[in-house]
């Protein structure tokens, strides 16, 4: 599904492609889906569209602790 999103955004102006992929995935994918995507990225990204790989840095990784939040609930 990530590759289909990337294929759509590949038809957009270049400056909007990577941002569009990341924005769409962040807005519509639940954490479980994003976690599966990052499993593929961490395994080398085989089979993923280049735009998906480029967008990965801007996609919210549910397993990455966000700045200012601790594992104990942000305290």
PDB file of C-alpha atoms in Angstrom, residues 17-56:
ATOM      1  CA  UNK A  17       6.356  14.080  -3.383  1.00  0.00           C
ATOM      2  CA  UNK A  18       8.240  12.942  -0.278  1.00  0.00           C
ATOM      3  CA  UNK A  19       6.297  15.256   2.028  1.00  0.00           C
ATOM      4  CA  UNK A  20       3.012  14.028   0.555  1.00  0.00           C
ATOM      5  CA  UNK A  21       3.868  10.375   1.147  1.00  0.00           C
ATOM      6  CA  UNK A  22       4.866  11.041   4.760  1.00  0.00           C
ATOM      7  CA  UNK A  23       1.873  13.284   5.434  1.00  0.00           C
ATOM      8  CA  UNK A  24      -0.577  10.707   4.038  1.00  0.00           C
ATOM      9  CA  UNK A  25       0.899   7.797   5.995  1.00  0.00           C
ATOM     10  CA  UNK A  26       1.042   9.828   9.223  1.00  0.00           C
ATOM     11  CA  UNK A  27      -2.569  10.945   8.802  1.00  0.00           C
ATOM     12  CA  UNK A  28      -4.210   7.681   7.788  1.00  0.00           C
ATOM     13  CA  UNK A  29      -2.129   4.740   8.951  1.00  0.00           C
ATOM     14  CA  UNK A  30      -2.598   3.348  12.432  1.00  0.00           C
ATOM     15  CA  UNK A  31       0.533   2.576  14.502  1.00  0.00           C
ATOM     16  CA  UNK A  32       0.373  -1.146  13.670  1.00  0.00           C
ATOM     17  CA  UNK A  33       0.608  -0.381   9.944  1.00  0.00           C
ATOM     18  CA  UNK A  34       3.463   2.096  10.417  1.00  0.00           C
ATOM     19  CA  UNK A  35       5.273  -0.433  12.610  1.00  0.00           C
ATOM     20  CA  UNK A  36       5.078  -3.010   9.793  1.00  0.00           C
ATOM     21  CA  UNK A  37       6.411  -0.426   7.345  1.00  0.00           C
ATOM     22  CA  UNK A  38       9.375   0.328   9.609  1.00  0.00           C
ATOM     23  CA  UNK A  39      10.081  -3.392   9.990  1.00  0.00           C
ATOM     24  CA  UNK A  40      10.567  -3.481   6.209  1.00  0.00           C
ATOM     25  CA  UNK A  41      12.623  -0.266   6.188  1.00  0.00           C
ATOM     26  CA  UNK A  42      14.904  -1.568   8.963  1.00  0.00           C
ATOM     27  CA  UNK A  43      15.344  -4.841   7.064  1.00  0.00           C
ATOM     28  CA  UNK A  44      16.777  -2.906   4.118  1.00  0.00           C
ATOM     29  CA  UNK A  45      13.633  -1.598   2.458  1.00  0.00           C
ATOM     30  CA  UNK A  46      13.524  -4.259  -0.233  1.00  0.00           C
ATOM     31  CA  UNK A  47      10.550  -3.780  -2.520  1.00  0.00           C
ATOM     32  CA  UNK A  48       9.726  -0.273  -1.311  1.00  0.00           C
ATOM     33  CA  UNK A  49       9.368   2.617  -3.745  1.00  0.00           C
ATOM     34  CA  UNK A  50      12.209   5.156  -3.488  1.00  0.00           C
ATOM     35  CA  UNK A  51       9.738   7.841  -2.352  1.00  0.00           C
ATOM     36  CA  UNK A  52       8.657   5.655   0.579  1.00  0.00           C
ATOM     37  CA  UNK A  53      12.273   5.202   1.630  1.00  0.00           C
ATOM     38  CA  UNK A  54      12.895   8.945   1.349  1.00  0.00           C
ATOM     39  CA  UNK A  55       9.746   9.710   3.339  1.00  0.00           C
ATOM     40  CA  UNK A  56      10.590   7.265   6.138  1.00  0.00           C
TER      41      UNK A  56
END
